[in-house]
PDB file of C-alpha atoms and ligand atoms in Angstrom:
ATOM      1  CA  MET A 183      93.097  87.950 108.870  1.00 93.00           C
ATOM      2  CA  LEU A 184      90.873  90.887 110.416  1.00 96.00           C
ATOM      3  CA  ARG A 185      87.242  90.104 111.720  1.00 97.00           C
ATOM      4  CA  CYS A 186      84.983  92.643 113.166  1.00 97.00           C
ATOM      5  CA  GLU A 187      81.775  91.873 114.596  1.00 97.00           C
ATOM      6  CA  HIS A 188      79.220  94.634 115.727  1.00 98.00           C
ATOM      7  CA  LEU A 189      81.903  97.213 116.562  1.00 97.00           C
ATOM      8  CA  SER A 190      80.498 100.406 117.909  1.00 97.00           C
ATOM      9  CA  ARG A 191      82.594 103.204 119.329  1.00 97.00           C
ATOM     10  CA  ALA A 192      81.180 106.629 120.616  1.00 96.00           C
ATOM     11  CA  TYR A 193      83.270 109.733 121.752  1.00 94.00           C
ATOM     12  CA  ARG A 194      82.148 111.962 124.578  1.00 85.00           C
ATOM     13  CA  ARG A 195      81.912 115.561 123.707  1.00 75.00           C
ATOM     14  CA  GLY A 196      82.032 118.134 126.529  1.00 65.00           C
ATOM     15  CA  GLY A 197      81.197 115.229 129.006  1.00 60.00           C
ATOM     16  CA  GLY A 198      78.065 113.838 129.810  1.00 59.00           C
ATOM     17  CA  GLU A 199      75.838 111.484 127.641  1.00 60.00           C
ATOM     18  CA  ALA A 200      73.745 114.322 125.789  1.00 67.00           C
ATOM     19  CA  GLY A 201      77.071 115.186 123.532  1.00 77.00           C
ATOM     20  CA  GLU A 202      77.913 111.673 122.352  1.00 87.00           C
ATOM     21  CA  VAL A 203      78.919 111.234 118.956  1.00 91.00           C
ATOM     22  CA  GLU A 204      78.395 107.710 117.579  1.00 94.00           C
ATOM     23  CA  ALA A 205      81.248 107.347 115.269  1.00 96.00           C
ATOM     24  CA  LEU A 206      80.717 103.861 114.628  1.00 97.00           C
ATOM     25  CA  ARG A 207      77.698 101.627 114.906  1.00 97.00           C
ATOM     26  CA  ASP A 208      77.279  98.045 114.613  1.00 97.00           C
ATOM     27  CA  VAL A 209      80.190  97.757 112.145  1.00 98.00           C
ATOM     28  CA  SER A 210      80.981  93.859 111.071  1.00 97.00           C
ATOM     29  CA  LEU A 211      83.422  93.048 108.396  1.00 97.00           C
ATOM     30  CA  HIS A 212      85.776  90.463 107.375  1.00 97.00           C
ATOM     31  CA  ILE A 213      89.134  90.759 105.489  1.00 97.00           C
ATOM     32  CA  ARG A 214      90.916  87.601 104.461  1.00 97.00           C
ATOM     33  CA  GLU A 215      94.743  87.100 104.126  1.00 97.00           C
ATOM     34  CA  GLY A 216      96.071  88.241 100.943  1.00 97.00           C
ATOM     35  CA  GLU A 217      93.104  90.440 100.309  1.00 98.00           C
ATOM     36  CA  TYR A 218      93.443  94.269  99.254  1.00 98.00           C
ATOM     37  CA  VAL A 219      90.424  96.042 100.731  1.00 98.00           C
ATOM     38  CA  ALA A 220      89.797  99.657 100.472  1.00 98.00           C
ATOM     39  CA  VAL A 221      87.586 101.409 103.103  1.00 97.00           C
ATOM     40  CA  VAL A 222      85.836 104.295 101.511  1.00 97.00           C
ATOM     41  CA  GLY A 223      83.756 107.143 102.680  1.00 96.00           C
ATOM     42  CA  PRO A 224      83.058 110.900 102.857  1.00 95.00           C
ATOM     43  CA  SER A 225      84.855 113.015 105.592  1.00 94.00           C
ATOM     44  CA  GLY A 226      83.477 112.105 109.124  1.00 94.00           C
ATOM     45  CA  SER A 227      81.917 108.886 108.181  1.00 97.00           C
ATOM     46  CA  GLY A 228      84.380 107.050 110.972  1.00 97.00           C
ATOM     47  CA  LYS A 229      86.969 105.799 108.648  1.00 96.00           C
ATOM     48  CA  SER A 230      89.934 106.985 111.093  1.00 93.00           C
ATOM     49  CA  THR A 231      87.892 105.661 114.097  1.00 95.00           C
ATOM     50  CA  LEU A 232      87.726 102.226 112.337  1.00 96.00           C
ATOM     51  CA  MET A 233      91.201 102.599 111.302  1.00 95.00           C
ATOM     52  CA  ASN A 234      92.443 103.079 114.943  1.00 95.00           C
ATOM     53  CA  ILE A 235      90.676 100.193 115.966  1.00 96.00           C
ATOM     54  CA  LEU A 236      91.809  97.793 113.277  1.00 97.00           C
ATOM     55  CA  GLY A 237      95.495  99.281 113.884  1.00 96.00           C
ATOM     56  CA  CYS A 238      95.155  98.639 117.609  1.00 96.00           C
ATOM     57  CA  LEU A 239      95.499 102.321 118.527  1.00 95.00           C
ATOM     58  CA  ASP A 240      92.207 102.252 120.144  1.00 95.00           C
ATOM     59  CA  ARG A 241      89.501  99.662 121.488  1.00 95.00           C
ATOM     60  CA  PRO A 242      85.905  99.484 120.698  1.00 96.00           C
ATOM     61  CA  ASP A 243      83.170 100.210 123.191  1.00 96.00           C
ATOM     62  CA  SER A 244      81.420  96.988 122.127  1.00 97.00           C
ATOM     63  CA  GLY A 245      81.702  94.353 119.628  1.00 97.00           C
ATOM     64  CA  VAL A 246      84.647  91.860 118.886  1.00 97.00           C
ATOM     65  CA  TYR A 247      87.694  92.417 116.854  1.00 97.00           C
ATOM     66  CA  CYS A 248      89.832  89.297 115.915  1.00 97.00           C
ATOM     67  CA  LEU A 249      93.320  89.882 114.371  1.00 96.00           C
ATOM     68  CA  HIS A 250      95.215  87.030 113.085  1.00 91.00           C
ATOM     69  CA  GLY A 251      92.915  84.714 115.054  1.00 90.00           C
ATOM     70  CA  ARG A 252      93.219  86.465 118.373  1.00 94.00           C
ATOM     71  CA  ASP A 253      90.461  88.583 119.947  1.00 96.00           C
ATOM     72  CA  VAL A 254      92.299  91.820 120.570  1.00 96.00           C
ATOM     73  CA  SER A 255      89.221  93.935 121.841  1.00 93.00           C
ATOM     74  CA  ARG A 256      89.662  93.928 125.314  1.00 92.00           C
ATOM     75  CA  LEU A 257      93.492  93.878 125.556  1.00 94.00           C
ATOM     76  CA  GLU A 258      94.962  96.610 127.703  1.00 91.00           C
ATOM     77  CA  GLY A 259      97.507  99.390 126.652  1.00 89.00           C
ATOM     78  CA  SER A 260     101.013  97.903 126.512  1.00 93.00           C
ATOM     79  CA  GLU A 261      99.676  94.267 125.473  1.00 94.00           C
ATOM     80  CA  LEU A 262      97.705  96.148 122.592  1.00 95.00           C
ATOM     81  CA  ALA A 263     100.853  98.042 121.668  1.00 94.00           C
ATOM     82  CA  ARG A 264     102.837  94.941 121.387  1.00 94.00           C
ATOM     83  CA  VAL A 265     100.173  93.278 119.060  1.00 95.00           C
ATOM     84  CA  ARG A 266     100.467  96.564 117.173  1.00 95.00           C
ATOM     85  CA  GLY A 267     104.094  96.650 116.680  1.00 93.00           C
ATOM     86  CA  GLU A 268     104.048  92.776 115.750  1.00 93.00           C
ATOM     87  CA  GLU A 269     101.052  92.700 113.276  1.00 95.00           C
ATOM     88  CA  ILE A 270     100.572  96.157 111.826  1.00 96.00           C
ATOM     89  CA  GLY A 271     102.332  98.169 109.501  1.00 97.00           C
ATOM     90  CA  PHE A 272     101.171 101.988 109.267  1.00 97.00           C
ATOM     91  CA  VAL A 273     101.309 104.125 106.335  1.00 97.00           C
ATOM     92  CA  PHE A 274     100.083 107.634 106.784  1.00 95.00           C
ATOM     93  CA  GLN A 275      98.964 110.604 104.702  1.00 94.00           C
ATOM     94  CA  GLY A 276     102.074 112.713 105.883  1.00 96.00           C
ATOM     95  CA  PHE A 277     104.847 109.872 105.583  1.00 97.00           C
ATOM     96  CA  GLN A 278     106.145 110.479 109.075  1.00 97.00           C
ATOM     97  CA  LEU A 279     109.828 109.985 108.084  1.00 98.00           C
ATOM     98  CA  LEU A 280     112.329 111.222 110.385  1.00 98.00           C
ATOM     99  CA  PRO A 281     114.203 113.970 108.664  1.00 97.00           C
ATOM    100  CA  ARG A 282     117.697 113.534 109.677  1.00 97.00           C
ATOM    101  CA  LEU A 283     117.843 109.846 109.102  1.00 98.00           C
ATOM    102  CA  THR A 284     118.593 108.454 105.746  1.00 98.00           C
ATOM    103  CA  ALA A 285     116.268 106.327 103.744  1.00 98.00           C
ATOM    104  CA  GLU A 286     117.644 103.210 104.969  1.00 98.00           C
ATOM    105  CA  GLU A 287     117.822 104.347 108.520  1.00 97.00           C
ATOM    106  CA  ASN A 288     114.254 105.403 108.427  1.00 98.00           C
ATOM    107  CA  VAL A 289     113.240 101.637 107.451  1.00 98.00           C
ATOM    108  CA  ALA A 290     115.660 100.047 109.774  1.00 98.00           C
ATOM    109  CA  LEU A 291     114.377 102.045 112.933  1.00 96.00           C
ATOM    110  CA  PRO A 292     111.790  99.798 113.859  1.00 95.00           C
ATOM    111  CA  LEU A 293     114.193  96.878 114.067  1.00 96.00           C
ATOM    112  CA  LEU A 294     116.567  99.006 116.155  1.00 93.00           C
ATOM    113  CA  LEU A 295     113.730  99.400 118.830  1.00 87.00           C
ATOM    114  CA  GLN A 296     113.457  95.970 118.519  1.00 89.00           C
ATOM    115  CA  GLY A 297     117.078  95.150 119.305  1.00 92.00           C
ATOM    116  CA  VAL A 298     117.866  93.394 116.019  1.00 96.00           C
ATOM    117  CA  PRO A 299     121.658  93.769 115.117  1.00 97.00           C
ATOM    118  CA  ALA A 300     122.927  96.444 113.073  1.00 96.00           C
ATOM    119  CA  ARG A 301     123.909  94.379 110.157  1.00 97.00           C
ATOM    120  CA  GLU A 302     120.769  92.538 109.815  1.00 97.00           C
ATOM    121  CA  ARG A 303     118.878  95.775 110.234  1.00 97.00           C
ATOM    122  CA  LEU A 304     120.512  97.319 107.293  1.00 97.00           C
ATOM    123  CA  ASP A 305     120.403  94.193 104.982  1.00 97.00           C
ATOM    124  CA  ARG A 306     116.344  93.944 105.737  1.00 98.00           C
ATOM    125  CA  ALA A 307     116.003  97.665 105.232  1.00 98.00           C
ATOM    126  CA  ARG A 308     118.085  97.811 101.872  1.00 98.00           C
ATOM    127  CA  ALA A 309     116.034  94.475 100.640  1.00 98.00           C
ATOM    128  CA  LEU A 310     112.552  96.397 101.292  1.00 97.00           C
ATOM    129  CA  LEU A 311     113.996  99.718  99.475  1.00 98.00           C
ATOM    130  CA  THR A 312     115.129  97.759  96.570  1.00 97.00           C
ATOM    131  CA  GLN A 313     111.600  95.972  96.528  1.00 95.00           C
ATOM    132  CA  VAL A 314     109.808  99.394  96.484  1.00 96.00           C
ATOM    133  CA  GLY A 315     112.245 100.629  93.704  1.00 96.00           C
ATOM    134  CA  LEU A 316     114.288 102.767  95.751  1.00 97.00           C
ATOM    135  CA  GLY A 317     117.731 100.675  95.762  1.00 97.00           C
ATOM    136  CA  HIS A 318     119.457 103.551  94.367  1.00 98.00           C
ATOM    137  CA  ARG A 319     118.432 105.982  97.147  1.00 98.00           C
ATOM    138  CA  LEU A 320     119.156 104.282 100.116  1.00 98.00           C
ATOM    139  CA  ARG A 321     121.450 107.113 101.771  1.00 98.00           C
ATOM    140  CA  HIS A 322     118.965 109.817 100.849  1.00 98.00           C
ATOM    141  CA  CYS A 323     117.367 111.966 103.466  1.00 98.00           C
ATOM    142  CA  PRO A 324     113.497 112.720 103.105  1.00 98.00           C
ATOM    143  CA  ALA A 325     114.049 116.245 101.963  1.00 98.00           C
ATOM    144  CA  GLU A 326     116.164 114.954  98.926  1.00 98.00           C
ATOM    145  CA  LEU A 327     113.371 112.543  98.016  1.00 97.00           C
ATOM    146  CA  SER A 328     110.072 113.198  95.937  1.00 97.00           C
ATOM    147  CA  GLY A 329     106.918 112.872  97.627  1.00 96.00           C
ATOM    148  CA  GLY A 330     106.208 109.535  96.230  1.00 97.00           C
ATOM    149  CA  GLN A 331     109.536 108.358  96.965  1.00 97.00           C
ATOM    150  CA  GLN A 332     108.856 109.502 100.528  1.00 98.00           C
ATOM    151  CA  GLN A 333     105.745 107.727 100.813  1.00 97.00           C
ATOM    152  CA  ARG A 334     107.481 104.454  99.266  1.00 97.00           C
ATOM    153  CA  VAL A 335     110.210 104.600 101.965  1.00 98.00           C
ATOM    154  CA  ALA A 336     107.387 104.861 104.357  1.00 98.00           C
ATOM    155  CA  VAL A 337     105.928 101.474 102.879  1.00 98.00           C
ATOM    156  CA  ALA A 338     109.468  99.980 103.135  1.00 98.00           C
ATOM    157  CA  ARG A 339     109.425 100.697 106.810  1.00 98.00           C
ATOM    158  CA  ALA A 340     105.765  99.473 107.562  1.00 98.00           C
ATOM    159  CA  LEU A 341     107.030  96.326 106.038  1.00 97.00           C
ATOM    160  CA  VAL A 342     110.225  95.758 107.866  1.00 97.00           C
ATOM    161  CA  ARG A 343     108.839  93.627 110.722  1.00 95.00           C
ATOM    162  CA  SER A 344     106.758  91.520 108.571  1.00 94.00           C
ATOM    163  CA  PRO A 345     103.285  92.703 109.735  1.00 95.00           C
ATOM    164  CA  ALA A 346     100.309  90.534 109.106  1.00 93.00           C
ATOM    165  CA  VAL A 347      98.439  93.688 107.686  1.00 97.00           C
ATOM    166  CA  LEU A 348      99.509  96.771 105.994  1.00 97.00           C
ATOM    167  CA  LEU A 349      97.012  99.557 107.106  1.00 97.00           C
ATOM    168  CA  ALA A 350      97.330 102.614 104.775  1.00 97.00           C
ATOM    169  CA  ASP A 351      95.355 105.839 105.935  1.00 95.00           C
ATOM    170  CA  GLU A 352      94.922 108.143 103.069  1.00 95.00           C
ATOM    171  CA  PRO A 353      98.250 107.378 101.803  1.00 96.00           C
ATOM    172  CA  THR A 354      98.027 109.358  98.488  1.00 97.00           C
ATOM    173  CA  GLY A 355      96.324 112.398 100.119  1.00 95.00           C
ATOM    174  CA  ASN A 356      99.492 114.690 100.164  1.00 95.00           C
ATOM    175  CA  LEU A 357     100.530 113.626  96.637  1.00 96.00           C
ATOM    176  CA  ASP A 358     100.228 114.890  92.878  1.00 96.00           C
ATOM    177  CA  ALA A 359      98.824 112.578  90.132  1.00 96.00           C
ATOM    178  CA  GLU A 360     102.213 110.962  89.176  1.00 96.00           C
ATOM    179  CA  ALA A 361     103.357 110.252  92.840  1.00 96.00           C
ATOM    180  CA  THR A 362      99.684 108.858  93.400  1.00 97.00           C
ATOM    181  CA  GLY A 363     100.063 106.390  90.734  1.00 96.00           C
ATOM    182  CA  GLU A 364     103.683 105.388  91.702  1.00 95.00           C
ATOM    183  CA  VAL A 365     102.308 104.649  95.428  1.00 96.00           C
ATOM    184  CA  LEU A 366      99.116 102.762  94.053  1.00 97.00           C
ATOM    185  CA  SER A 367     101.020 100.443  91.701  1.00 96.00           C
ATOM    186  CA  LEU A 368     103.301  99.879  94.640  1.00 96.00           C
ATOM    187  CA  LEU A 369     100.600  98.559  96.744  1.00 97.00           C
ATOM    188  CA  GLU A 370      98.968  96.564  93.638  1.00 97.00           C
ATOM    189  CA  ARG A 371     102.493  94.902  93.566  1.00 96.00           C
ATOM    190  CA  LEU A 372     102.519  94.142  97.236  1.00 96.00           C
ATOM    191  CA  HIS A 373      99.163  92.667  96.763  1.00 96.00           C
ATOM    192  CA  ASP A 374     100.170  90.500  94.007  1.00 96.00           C
ATOM    193  CA  ARG A 375     102.916  89.098  96.273  1.00 94.00           C
ATOM    194  CA  GLY A 376     100.463  88.118  98.942  1.00 95.00           C
ATOM    195  CA  ARG A 377     100.523  91.103 101.263  1.00 96.00           C
ATOM    196  CA  THR A 378      97.076  91.942 103.007  1.00 97.00           C
ATOM    197  CA  ILE A 379      96.440  95.346 102.651  1.00 98.00           C
ATOM    198  CA  VAL A 380      93.659  97.864 103.784  1.00 98.00           C
ATOM    199  CA  LEU A 381      93.597 101.152 102.199  1.00 98.00           C
ATOM    200  CA  ILE A 382      91.475 104.093 103.988  1.00 97.00           C
ATOM    201  CA  THR A 383      90.580 106.885 101.624  1.00 97.00           C
ATOM    202  CA  HIS A 384      87.722 109.273 100.833  1.00 96.00           C
ATOM    203  CA  ASP A 385      88.695 109.252  97.100  1.00 95.00           C
ATOM    204  CA  GLU A 386      86.837 106.910  95.025  1.00 95.00           C
ATOM    205  CA  ALA A 387      89.101 106.595  92.143  1.00 95.00           C
ATOM    206  CA  VAL A 388      91.678 105.578  94.729  1.00 96.00           C
ATOM    207  CA  ALA A 389      89.524 102.903  96.200  1.00 97.00           C
ATOM    208  CA  ARG A 390      88.801 101.543  92.709  1.00 96.00           C
ATOM    209  CA  CYS A 391      92.380 100.456  92.604  1.00 96.00           C
ATOM    210  CA  ALA A 392      91.776  97.721  95.446  1.00 97.00           C
ATOM    211  CA  GLU A 393      90.244  94.425  94.828  1.00 96.00           C
ATOM    212  CA  ARG A 394      87.348  95.025  97.162  1.00 97.00           C
ATOM    213  CA  ARG A 395      85.397  97.980  98.729  1.00 97.00           C
ATOM    214  CA  ILE A 396      83.890  98.433 101.969  1.00 97.00           C
ATOM    215  CA  CYS A 397      81.840 101.514 101.963  1.00 97.00           C
ATOM    216  CA  ILE A 398      81.069 103.465 105.377  1.00 97.00           C
ATOM    217  CA  SER A 399      78.823 106.263 105.761  1.00 97.00           C
ATOM    218  CA  GLY A 400      77.539 107.636 109.123  1.00 96.00           C
ATOM    219  CA  GLY A 401      79.570 105.290 111.017  1.00 97.00           C
ATOM    220  CA  ARG A 402      77.856 102.213 109.542  1.00 97.00           C
ATOM    221  CA  VAL A 403      79.114  99.867 106.635  1.00 97.00           C
ATOM    222  CA  GLN A 404      77.139  99.990 103.681  1.00 94.00           C
ATOM    223  CA  PRO A 405      75.710  96.656 102.107  1.00 86.00           C
TER     224      PRO A 405
HETATM  225  P1  ADP B 233      86.584 110.371 109.054  1.00 53.35           P
HETATM  226  O1  ADP B 233      88.048 109.493 109.499  1.00 53.35           O
HETATM  227  O2  ADP B 233      85.930 109.395 107.915  1.00 53.35           O
HETATM  228  O3  ADP B 233      86.742 111.700 108.652  1.00 53.35           O
HETATM  229  P2  ADP B 233      86.371 110.021 112.058  1.00 53.35           P
HETATM  230  O4  ADP B 233      86.466 108.626 112.222  1.00 53.35           O
HETATM  231  O5  ADP B 233      87.531 110.946 112.239  1.00 53.35           O
HETATM  232  O6  ADP B 233      85.878 110.305 110.462  1.00 53.35           O
HETATM  233  O7  ADP B 233      84.970 110.637 112.882  1.00 53.35           O
HETATM  234  C1  ADP B 233      83.844 110.138 112.890  1.00 53.35           C
HETATM  235  C2  ADP B 233      82.884 111.111 113.633  1.00 53.35           C
HETATM  236  O8  ADP B 233      83.382 110.912 114.947  1.00 53.35           O
HETATM  237  C3  ADP B 233      82.904 112.482 113.142  1.00 53.35           C
HETATM  238  O9  ADP B 233      81.526 112.732 113.438  1.00 53.35           O
HETATM  239  C4  ADP B 233      83.825 113.351 113.973  1.00 53.35           C
HETATM  240  O10 ADP B 233      83.602 114.521 114.348  1.00 53.35           O
HETATM  241  C5  ADP B 233      83.560 112.260 115.282  1.00 53.35           C
HETATM  242  N1  ADP B 233      84.932 112.423 116.187  1.00 53.35           N
HETATM  243  C6  ADP B 233      85.992 112.054 115.902  1.00 53.35           C
HETATM  244  N2  ADP B 233      87.143 111.916 116.761  1.00 53.35           N
HETATM  245  C7  ADP B 233      86.504 112.474 117.580  1.00 53.35           C
HETATM  246  C8  ADP B 233      86.759 112.879 119.129  1.00 53.35           C
HETATM  247  N3  ADP B 233      88.198 112.511 119.606  1.00 53.35           N
HETATM  248  N4  ADP B 233      86.220 113.315 120.181  1.00 53.35           N
HETATM  249  C9  ADP B 233      84.728 113.500 119.514  1.00 53.35           C
HETATM  250  N5  ADP B 233      84.336 113.313 118.140  1.00 53.35           N
HETATM  251  C10 ADP B 233      85.033 112.616 117.371  1.00 53.35           C
HETATM  252 MG1   MG B 234      89.853 110.736 108.930  1.00 53.35          MG
END
């Protein structure tokens, strides 16, 4: 499903080659359909840089990234954005829900932008919210939901366009222990139903919930 070969990515600091930070160095990895993988490493190890490339938000300087059988490592902005919309479902640490929209409107929003008719949008949003255990909170706004519930709405929204991969960047970073358990058990359930999940975290305990761990340190994948 995702295959990276010899990816590298450097950032230029203050202009000039002298200030380069090599954020990823020769990263190769392979994630199969239906796998639940955690990418784990300390702060500054290159997790966000890798996540940006896996999520088609950024391109590597060198190396190949194939997503769902297609080499996307050289795509230009608008093409990359299209692949991102179709293939990737994002979940972020801060939920990133729109505060004035209800749970079902938040989940339906990506379909609105895609031109799906209203009836179908709401049907899909409600089905997904029910799947994440929020069938009784369809009309609540984010401020009326707990942190764990908000993150479950965000997971439902990430799934609404049926992406190839669910990419979650520190999804429990803002949550207390109980809400963390809620979100991790949801990811576990989605994995049981065949979803491909990549969970990015600095937290070893969170990473242990995945089926497999890829450890990254100093921009390199550890053997
Ligand atoms: P993590 O998400 O694991 O904390 P990052 O991928 O954000 O790590 O960062 C990896 C390295 O690249 C760090 O040394 C960081 O300081 C550096 N870095 C990240 N983003 C930039 C940027 N936009 N410009 C310069 N350096 C950056
Ligand atoms: Mg990061």
